[in-house]
PDB file of C-alpha atoms in Angstrom:
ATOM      1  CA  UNK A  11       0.000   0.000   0.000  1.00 46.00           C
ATOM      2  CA  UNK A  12       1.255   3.142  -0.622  1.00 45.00           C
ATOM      3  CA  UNK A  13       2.067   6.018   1.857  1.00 47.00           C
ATOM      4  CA  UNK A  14      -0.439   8.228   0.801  1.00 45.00           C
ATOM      5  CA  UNK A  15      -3.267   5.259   1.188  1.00 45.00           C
ATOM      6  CA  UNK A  16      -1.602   4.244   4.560  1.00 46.00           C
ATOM      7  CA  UNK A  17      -1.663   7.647   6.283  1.00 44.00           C
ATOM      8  CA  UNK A  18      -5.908   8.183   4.748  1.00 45.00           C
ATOM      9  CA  UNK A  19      -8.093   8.028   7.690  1.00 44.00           C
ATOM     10  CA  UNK A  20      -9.894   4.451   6.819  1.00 45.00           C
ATOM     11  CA  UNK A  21     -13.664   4.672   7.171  1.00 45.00           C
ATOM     12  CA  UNK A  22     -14.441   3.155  10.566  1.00 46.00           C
ATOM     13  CA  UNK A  23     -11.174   4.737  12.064  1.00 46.00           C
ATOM     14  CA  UNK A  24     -12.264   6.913  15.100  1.00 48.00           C
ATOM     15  CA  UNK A  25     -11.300  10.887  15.306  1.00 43.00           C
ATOM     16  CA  UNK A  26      -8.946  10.888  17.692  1.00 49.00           C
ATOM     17  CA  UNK A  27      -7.215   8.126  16.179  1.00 49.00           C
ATOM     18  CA  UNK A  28      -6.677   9.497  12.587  1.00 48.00           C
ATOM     19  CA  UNK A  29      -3.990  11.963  13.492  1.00 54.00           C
ATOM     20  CA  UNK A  30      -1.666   9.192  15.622  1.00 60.00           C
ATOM     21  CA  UNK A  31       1.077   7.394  13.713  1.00 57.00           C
ATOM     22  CA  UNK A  32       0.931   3.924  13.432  1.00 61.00           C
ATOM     23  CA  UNK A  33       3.770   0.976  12.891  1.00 53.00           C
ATOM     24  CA  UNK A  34       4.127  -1.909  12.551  1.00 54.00           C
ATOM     25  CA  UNK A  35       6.671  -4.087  15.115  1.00 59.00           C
ATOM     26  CA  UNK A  36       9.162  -5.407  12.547  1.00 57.00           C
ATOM     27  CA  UNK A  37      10.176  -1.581  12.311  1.00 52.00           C
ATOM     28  CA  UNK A  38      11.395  -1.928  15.223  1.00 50.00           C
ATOM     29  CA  UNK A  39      14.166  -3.695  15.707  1.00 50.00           C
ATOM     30  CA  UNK A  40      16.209  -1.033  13.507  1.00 42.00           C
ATOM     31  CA  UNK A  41      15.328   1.603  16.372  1.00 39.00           C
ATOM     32  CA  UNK A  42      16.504   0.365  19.704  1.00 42.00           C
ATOM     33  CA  UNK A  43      14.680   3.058  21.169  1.00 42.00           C
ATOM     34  CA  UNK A  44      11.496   3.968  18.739  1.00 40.00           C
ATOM     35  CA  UNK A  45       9.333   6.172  20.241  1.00 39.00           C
ATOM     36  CA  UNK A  46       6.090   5.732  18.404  1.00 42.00           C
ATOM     37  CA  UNK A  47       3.974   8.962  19.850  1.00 42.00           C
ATOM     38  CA  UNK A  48       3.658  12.525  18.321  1.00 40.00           C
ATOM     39  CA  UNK A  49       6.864  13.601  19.727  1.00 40.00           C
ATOM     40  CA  UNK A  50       8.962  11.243  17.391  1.00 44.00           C
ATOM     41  CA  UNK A  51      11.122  13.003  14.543  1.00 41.00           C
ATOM     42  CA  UNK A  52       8.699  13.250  11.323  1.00 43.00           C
ATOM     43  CA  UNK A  53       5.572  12.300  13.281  1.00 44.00           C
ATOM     44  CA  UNK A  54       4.191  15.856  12.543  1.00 45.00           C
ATOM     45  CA  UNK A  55       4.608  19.089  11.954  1.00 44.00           C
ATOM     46  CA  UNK A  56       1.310  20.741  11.856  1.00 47.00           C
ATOM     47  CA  UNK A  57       1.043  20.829  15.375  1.00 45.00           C
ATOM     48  CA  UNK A  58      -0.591  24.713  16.198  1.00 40.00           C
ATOM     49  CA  UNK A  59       1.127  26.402  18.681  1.00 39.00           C
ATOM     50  CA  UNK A  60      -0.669  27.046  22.033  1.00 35.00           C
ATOM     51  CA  UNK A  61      -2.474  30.030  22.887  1.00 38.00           C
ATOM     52  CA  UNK A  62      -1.619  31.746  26.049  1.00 38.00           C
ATOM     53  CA  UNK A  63      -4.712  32.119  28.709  1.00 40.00           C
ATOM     54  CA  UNK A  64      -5.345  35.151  30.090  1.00 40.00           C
ATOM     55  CA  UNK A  65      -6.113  34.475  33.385  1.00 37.00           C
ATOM     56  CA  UNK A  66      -8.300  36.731  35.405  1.00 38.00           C
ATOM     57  CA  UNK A  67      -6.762  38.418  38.972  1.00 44.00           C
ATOM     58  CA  UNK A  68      -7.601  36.531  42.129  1.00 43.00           C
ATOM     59  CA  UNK A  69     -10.853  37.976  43.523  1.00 48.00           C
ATOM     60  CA  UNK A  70      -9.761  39.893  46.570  1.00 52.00           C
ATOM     61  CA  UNK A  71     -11.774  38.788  49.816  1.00 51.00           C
ATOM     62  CA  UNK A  72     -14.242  40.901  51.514  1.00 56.00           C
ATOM     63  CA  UNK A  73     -13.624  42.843  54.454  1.00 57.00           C
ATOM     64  CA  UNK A  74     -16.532  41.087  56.428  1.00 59.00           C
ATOM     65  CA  UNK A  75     -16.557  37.830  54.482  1.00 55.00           C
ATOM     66  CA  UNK A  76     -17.233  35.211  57.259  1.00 56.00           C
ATOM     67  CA  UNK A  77     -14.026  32.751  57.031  1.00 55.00           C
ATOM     68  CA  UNK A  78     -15.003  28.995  55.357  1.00 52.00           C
ATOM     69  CA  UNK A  79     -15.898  25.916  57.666  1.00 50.00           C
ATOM     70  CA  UNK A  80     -13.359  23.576  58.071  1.00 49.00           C
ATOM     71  CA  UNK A  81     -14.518  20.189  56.411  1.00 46.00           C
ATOM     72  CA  UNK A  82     -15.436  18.166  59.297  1.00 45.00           C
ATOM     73  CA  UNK A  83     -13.771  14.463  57.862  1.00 48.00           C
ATOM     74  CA  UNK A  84     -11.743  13.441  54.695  1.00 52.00           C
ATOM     75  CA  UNK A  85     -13.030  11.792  51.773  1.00 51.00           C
ATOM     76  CA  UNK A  86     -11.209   8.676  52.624  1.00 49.00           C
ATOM     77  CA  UNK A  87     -12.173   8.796  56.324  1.00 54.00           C
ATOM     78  CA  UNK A  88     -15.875   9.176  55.075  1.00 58.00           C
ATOM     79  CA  UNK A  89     -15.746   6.267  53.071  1.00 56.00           C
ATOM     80  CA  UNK A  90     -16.143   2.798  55.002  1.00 53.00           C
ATOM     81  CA  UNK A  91     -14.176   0.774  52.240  1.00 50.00           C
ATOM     82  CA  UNK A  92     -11.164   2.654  52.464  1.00 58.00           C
ATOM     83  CA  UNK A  93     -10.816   2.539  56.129  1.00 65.00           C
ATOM     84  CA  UNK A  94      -8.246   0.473  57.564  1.00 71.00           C
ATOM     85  CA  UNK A  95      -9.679  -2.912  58.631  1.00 74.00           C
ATOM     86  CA  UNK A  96     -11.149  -3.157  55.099  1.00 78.00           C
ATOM     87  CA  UNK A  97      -8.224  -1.880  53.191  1.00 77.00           C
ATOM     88  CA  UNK A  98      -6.328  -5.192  55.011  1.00 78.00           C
ATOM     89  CA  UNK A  99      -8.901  -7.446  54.243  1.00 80.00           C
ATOM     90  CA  UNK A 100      -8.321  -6.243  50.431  1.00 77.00           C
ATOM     91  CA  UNK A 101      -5.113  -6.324  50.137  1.00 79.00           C
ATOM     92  CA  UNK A 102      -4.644  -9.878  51.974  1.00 79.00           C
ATOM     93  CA  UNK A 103      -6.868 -10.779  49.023  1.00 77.00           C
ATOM     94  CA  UNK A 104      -4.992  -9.915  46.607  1.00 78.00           C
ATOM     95  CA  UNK A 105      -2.243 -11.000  47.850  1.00 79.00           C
ATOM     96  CA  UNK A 106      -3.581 -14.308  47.976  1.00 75.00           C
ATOM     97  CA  UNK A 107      -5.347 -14.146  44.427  1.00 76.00           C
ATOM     98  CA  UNK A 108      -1.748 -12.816  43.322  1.00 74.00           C
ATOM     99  CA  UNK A 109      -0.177 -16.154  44.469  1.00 72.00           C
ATOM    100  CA  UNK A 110      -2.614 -18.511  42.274  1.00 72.00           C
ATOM    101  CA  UNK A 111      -0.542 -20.470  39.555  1.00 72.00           C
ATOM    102  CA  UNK A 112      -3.545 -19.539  37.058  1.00 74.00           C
ATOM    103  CA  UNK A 113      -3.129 -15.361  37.642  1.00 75.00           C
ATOM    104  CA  UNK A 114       0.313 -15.486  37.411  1.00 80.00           C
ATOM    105  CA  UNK A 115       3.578 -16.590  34.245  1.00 85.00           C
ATOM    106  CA  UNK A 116       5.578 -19.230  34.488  1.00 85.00           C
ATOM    107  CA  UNK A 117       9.015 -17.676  35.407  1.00 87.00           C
ATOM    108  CA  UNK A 118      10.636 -19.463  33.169  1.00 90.00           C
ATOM    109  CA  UNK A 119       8.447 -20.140  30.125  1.00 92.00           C
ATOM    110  CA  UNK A 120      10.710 -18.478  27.409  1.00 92.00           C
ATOM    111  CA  UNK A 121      12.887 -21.376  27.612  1.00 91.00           C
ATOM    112  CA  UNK A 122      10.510 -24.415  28.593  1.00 91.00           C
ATOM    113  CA  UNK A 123       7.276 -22.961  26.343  1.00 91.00           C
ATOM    114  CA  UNK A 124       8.494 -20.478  23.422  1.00 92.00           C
ATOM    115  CA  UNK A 125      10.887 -22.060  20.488  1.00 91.00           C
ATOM    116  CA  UNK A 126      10.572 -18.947  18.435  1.00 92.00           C
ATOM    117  CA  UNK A 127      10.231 -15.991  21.169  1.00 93.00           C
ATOM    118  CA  UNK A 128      12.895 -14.739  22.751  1.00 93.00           C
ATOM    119  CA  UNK A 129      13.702 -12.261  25.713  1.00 94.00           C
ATOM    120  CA  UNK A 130      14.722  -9.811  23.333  1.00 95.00           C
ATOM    121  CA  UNK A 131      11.697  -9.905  21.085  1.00 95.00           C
ATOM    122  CA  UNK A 132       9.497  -9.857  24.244  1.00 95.00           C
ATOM    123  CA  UNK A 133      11.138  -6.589  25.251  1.00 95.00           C
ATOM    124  CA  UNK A 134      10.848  -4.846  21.770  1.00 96.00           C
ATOM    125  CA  UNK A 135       6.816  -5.808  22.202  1.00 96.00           C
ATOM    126  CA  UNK A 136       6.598  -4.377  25.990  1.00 96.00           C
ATOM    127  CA  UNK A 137       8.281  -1.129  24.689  1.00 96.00           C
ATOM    128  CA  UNK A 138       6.396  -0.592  21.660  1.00 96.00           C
ATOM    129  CA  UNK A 139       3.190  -1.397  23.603  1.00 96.00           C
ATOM    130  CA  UNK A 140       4.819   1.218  26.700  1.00 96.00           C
ATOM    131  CA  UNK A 141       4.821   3.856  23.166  1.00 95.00           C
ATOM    132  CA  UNK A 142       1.189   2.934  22.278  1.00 95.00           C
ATOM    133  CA  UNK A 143      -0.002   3.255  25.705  1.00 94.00           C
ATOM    134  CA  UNK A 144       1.515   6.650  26.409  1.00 94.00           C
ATOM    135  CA  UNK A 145       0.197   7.881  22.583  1.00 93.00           C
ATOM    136  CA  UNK A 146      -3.191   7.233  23.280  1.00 94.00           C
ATOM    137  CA  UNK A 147      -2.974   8.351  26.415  1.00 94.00           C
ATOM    138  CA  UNK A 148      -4.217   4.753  28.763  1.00 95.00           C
ATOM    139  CA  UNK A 149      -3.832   4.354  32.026  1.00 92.00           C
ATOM    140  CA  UNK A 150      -1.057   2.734  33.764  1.00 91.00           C
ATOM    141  CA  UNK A 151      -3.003  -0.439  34.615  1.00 91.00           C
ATOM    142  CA  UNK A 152      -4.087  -0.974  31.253  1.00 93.00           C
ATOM    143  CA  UNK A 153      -0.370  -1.336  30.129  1.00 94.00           C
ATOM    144  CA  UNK A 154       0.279  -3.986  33.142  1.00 92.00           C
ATOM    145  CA  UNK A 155      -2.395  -5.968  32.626  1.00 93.00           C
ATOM    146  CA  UNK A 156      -1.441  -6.263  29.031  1.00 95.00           C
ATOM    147  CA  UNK A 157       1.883  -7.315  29.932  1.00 95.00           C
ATOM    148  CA  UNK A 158       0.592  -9.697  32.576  1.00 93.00           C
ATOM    149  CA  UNK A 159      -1.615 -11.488  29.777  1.00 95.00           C
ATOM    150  CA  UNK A 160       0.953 -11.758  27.285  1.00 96.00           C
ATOM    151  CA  UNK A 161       2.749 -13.720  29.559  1.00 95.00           C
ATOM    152  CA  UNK A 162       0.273 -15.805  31.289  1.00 93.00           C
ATOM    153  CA  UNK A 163      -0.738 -16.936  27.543  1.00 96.00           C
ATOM    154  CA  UNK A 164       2.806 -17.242  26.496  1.00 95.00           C
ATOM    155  CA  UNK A 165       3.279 -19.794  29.367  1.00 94.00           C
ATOM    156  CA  UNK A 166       0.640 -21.858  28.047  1.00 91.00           C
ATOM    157  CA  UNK A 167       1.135 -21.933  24.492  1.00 92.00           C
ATOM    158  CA  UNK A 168       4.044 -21.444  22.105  1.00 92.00           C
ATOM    159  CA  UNK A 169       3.713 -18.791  19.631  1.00 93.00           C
ATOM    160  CA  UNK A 170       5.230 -17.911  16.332  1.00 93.00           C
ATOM    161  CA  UNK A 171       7.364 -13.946  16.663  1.00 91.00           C
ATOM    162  CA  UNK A 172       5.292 -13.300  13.288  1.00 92.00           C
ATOM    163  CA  UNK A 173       2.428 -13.241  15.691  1.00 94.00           C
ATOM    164  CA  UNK A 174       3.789 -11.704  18.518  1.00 95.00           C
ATOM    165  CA  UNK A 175       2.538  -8.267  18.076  1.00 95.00           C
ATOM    166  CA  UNK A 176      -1.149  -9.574  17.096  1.00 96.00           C
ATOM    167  CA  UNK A 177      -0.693 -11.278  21.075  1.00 96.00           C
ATOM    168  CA  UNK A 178       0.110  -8.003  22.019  1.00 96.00           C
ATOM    169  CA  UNK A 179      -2.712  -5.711  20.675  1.00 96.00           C
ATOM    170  CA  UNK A 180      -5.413  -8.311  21.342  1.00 96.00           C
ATOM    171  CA  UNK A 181      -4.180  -8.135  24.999  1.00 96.00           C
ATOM    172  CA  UNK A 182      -3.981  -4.291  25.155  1.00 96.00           C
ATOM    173  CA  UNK A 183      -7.316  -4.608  23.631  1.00 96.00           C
ATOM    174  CA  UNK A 184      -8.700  -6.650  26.322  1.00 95.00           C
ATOM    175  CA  UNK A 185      -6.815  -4.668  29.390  1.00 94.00           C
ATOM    176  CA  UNK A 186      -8.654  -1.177  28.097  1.00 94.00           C
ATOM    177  CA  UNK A 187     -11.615  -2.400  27.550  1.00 93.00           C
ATOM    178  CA  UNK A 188     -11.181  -3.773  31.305  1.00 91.00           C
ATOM    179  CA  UNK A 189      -9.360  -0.742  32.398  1.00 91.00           C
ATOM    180  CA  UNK A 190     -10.332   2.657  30.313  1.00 91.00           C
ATOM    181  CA  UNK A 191     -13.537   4.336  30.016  1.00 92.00           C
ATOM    182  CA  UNK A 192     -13.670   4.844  26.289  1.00 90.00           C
ATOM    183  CA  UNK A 193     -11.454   1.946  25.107  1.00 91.00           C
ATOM    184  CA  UNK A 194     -10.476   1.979  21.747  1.00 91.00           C
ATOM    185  CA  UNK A 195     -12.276  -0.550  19.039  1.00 92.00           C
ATOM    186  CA  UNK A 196     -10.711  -2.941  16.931  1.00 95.00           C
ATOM    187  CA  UNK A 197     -10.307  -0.823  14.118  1.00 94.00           C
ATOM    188  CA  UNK A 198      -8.525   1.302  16.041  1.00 93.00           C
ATOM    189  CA  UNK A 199      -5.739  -1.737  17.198  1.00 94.00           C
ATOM    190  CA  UNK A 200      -5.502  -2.646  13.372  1.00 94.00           C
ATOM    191  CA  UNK A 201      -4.569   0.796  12.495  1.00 93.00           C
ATOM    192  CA  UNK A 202      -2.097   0.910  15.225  1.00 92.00           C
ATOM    193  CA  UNK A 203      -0.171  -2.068  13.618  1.00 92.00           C
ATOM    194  CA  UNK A 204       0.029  -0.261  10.183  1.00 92.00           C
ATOM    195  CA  UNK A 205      -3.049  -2.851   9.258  1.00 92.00           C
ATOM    196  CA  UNK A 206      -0.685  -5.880   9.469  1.00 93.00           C
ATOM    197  CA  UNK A 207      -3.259  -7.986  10.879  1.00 95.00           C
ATOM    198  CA  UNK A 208      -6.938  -7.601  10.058  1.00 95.00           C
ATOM    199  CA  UNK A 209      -9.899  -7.383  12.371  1.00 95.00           C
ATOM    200  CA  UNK A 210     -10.704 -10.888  12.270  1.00 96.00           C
ATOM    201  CA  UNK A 211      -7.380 -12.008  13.124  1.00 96.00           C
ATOM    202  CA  UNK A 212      -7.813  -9.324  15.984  1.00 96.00           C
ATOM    203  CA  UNK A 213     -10.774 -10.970  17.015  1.00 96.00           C
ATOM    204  CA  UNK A 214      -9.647 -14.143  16.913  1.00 96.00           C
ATOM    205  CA  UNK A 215      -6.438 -13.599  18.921  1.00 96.00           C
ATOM    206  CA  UNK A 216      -8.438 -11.910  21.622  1.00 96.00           C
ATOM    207  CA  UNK A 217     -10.742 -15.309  21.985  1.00 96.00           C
ATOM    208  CA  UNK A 218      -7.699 -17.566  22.035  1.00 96.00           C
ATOM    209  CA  UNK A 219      -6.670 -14.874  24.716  1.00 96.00           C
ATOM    210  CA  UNK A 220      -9.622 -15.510  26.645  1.00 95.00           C
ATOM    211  CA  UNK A 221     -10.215 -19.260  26.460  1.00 95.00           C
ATOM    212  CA  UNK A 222      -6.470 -19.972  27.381  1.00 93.00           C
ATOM    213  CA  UNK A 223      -6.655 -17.475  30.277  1.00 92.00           C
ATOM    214  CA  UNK A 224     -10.459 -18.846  31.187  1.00 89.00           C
ATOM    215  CA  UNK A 225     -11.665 -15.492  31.875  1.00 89.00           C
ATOM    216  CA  UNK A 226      -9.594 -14.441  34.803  1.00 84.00           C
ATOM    217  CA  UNK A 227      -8.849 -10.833  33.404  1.00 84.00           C
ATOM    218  CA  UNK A 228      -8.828  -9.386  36.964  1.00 81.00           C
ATOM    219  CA  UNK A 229      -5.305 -10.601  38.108  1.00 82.00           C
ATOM    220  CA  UNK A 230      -3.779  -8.521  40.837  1.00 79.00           C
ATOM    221  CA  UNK A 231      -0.437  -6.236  38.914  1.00 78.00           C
ATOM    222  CA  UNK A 232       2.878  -4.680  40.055  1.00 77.00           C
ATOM    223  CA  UNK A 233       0.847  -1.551  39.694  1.00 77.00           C
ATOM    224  CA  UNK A 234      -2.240  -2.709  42.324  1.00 74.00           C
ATOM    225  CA  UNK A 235       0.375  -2.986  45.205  1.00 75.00           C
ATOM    226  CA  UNK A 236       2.008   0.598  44.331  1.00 77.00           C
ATOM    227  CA  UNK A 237      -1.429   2.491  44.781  1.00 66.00           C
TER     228      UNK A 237
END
């Protein structure tokens, strides 16, 4: 496909996603340290420059102005599930769910599971999906548990590299629409990877995601204990 037709906004492509650059992981390798997001050399120039606010002067208080009321508890105070003896009783759960074999890799399943995937070609896929993550702007736990379900399927099943990066945006598609209140759509994923894969490979890889991982999608993260 040509450059002009890959940069045109496909159809179904969403607004906010038209303007993002996309590519796919085989780039990669060639740049040690891609950064995929707006900031990258070439990803744009038409950015506008920002306006300046005028902001107004602080309103000065009156002379007589009766001073405000002290709030009378904290938000977390107020709320019963963040008080201590609950916030234990949460954590010790998670700490236990945390220790399941099924919620948590194999720590050594690149060399007992994967033929084809190596350390180095897992850590090219976390750091382009760390670039994805901060270009559309996700939150942090939608990157861990992406991470976390790579691996838990990778323990389980040996995968080809040519397919590595269709594990990883069918897991980053799962974690945000877990994690993020307007998660992106599949069309959106398929852009991301320059259209490498199509949506019903997508789709596919997400339900091999979720039979293998039999629908535990709530396992505890690095990122749950650091709250």
């Amino acid at each position: 496909m040509a450059d002009m037709q890959n940069y045109a906004a496909p159809p179904l492509l969403t607004h906010a996603t038209a303007k993002r650059k996309r590519v796919a992981l085989n780039q990669l390798p060639t740049l040690p340290n891609a950064v995929l997001g707006a900031h990258d050399e070439g990803g744009g120039g038409d950015d506008k420059p920002v306006k300046k606010q005028h902001l107004l002067p602080a309103a000065k208080p009156e002379p007589n102005a009766a001073p405000a009321p002290a709030a009378a508890a904290s938000d977390v105070e107020e709320d019963p599930q963040l008080r201590k003896p609950y916030a234990s009783d949460i954590y010790s759960y998670l700490r236990s769910t945390e220790s399941q074999a099924t919620r948590r890799p194999a720590t050594d399943y690149i060399a007992a599971v994967q033929v084809d995937v190596t350390p180095n070609t897992r850590a090219i896929l976390v750091d382009w999906l760390v670039d994805v993550s901060e270009e559309y702007r996700f939150v942090s736990d939608t990157l861990y548990l992406t991470v976390s379900y790579i691996d838990r399927f990778l323990s389980a099943n040996a995968l080809n590299r040519q397919k590595l990066q269709l594990l990883g945006v069918a897991a980053m598609l799962i974690a945000s629409k877990h994690e993020e209140i307007s998660p992106l759509n599949v069309e959106d994923f398929c852009y991301i990877t320059d259209n490498t894969y199509t949506k019903q490979e997508v789709v596919k890889m997400e339900s091999d995601i979720l039979n293998v991982l039999k629908f535990e999608m709530g396992n505890p993260t690095p990122k749950t204990f650091l709250r």
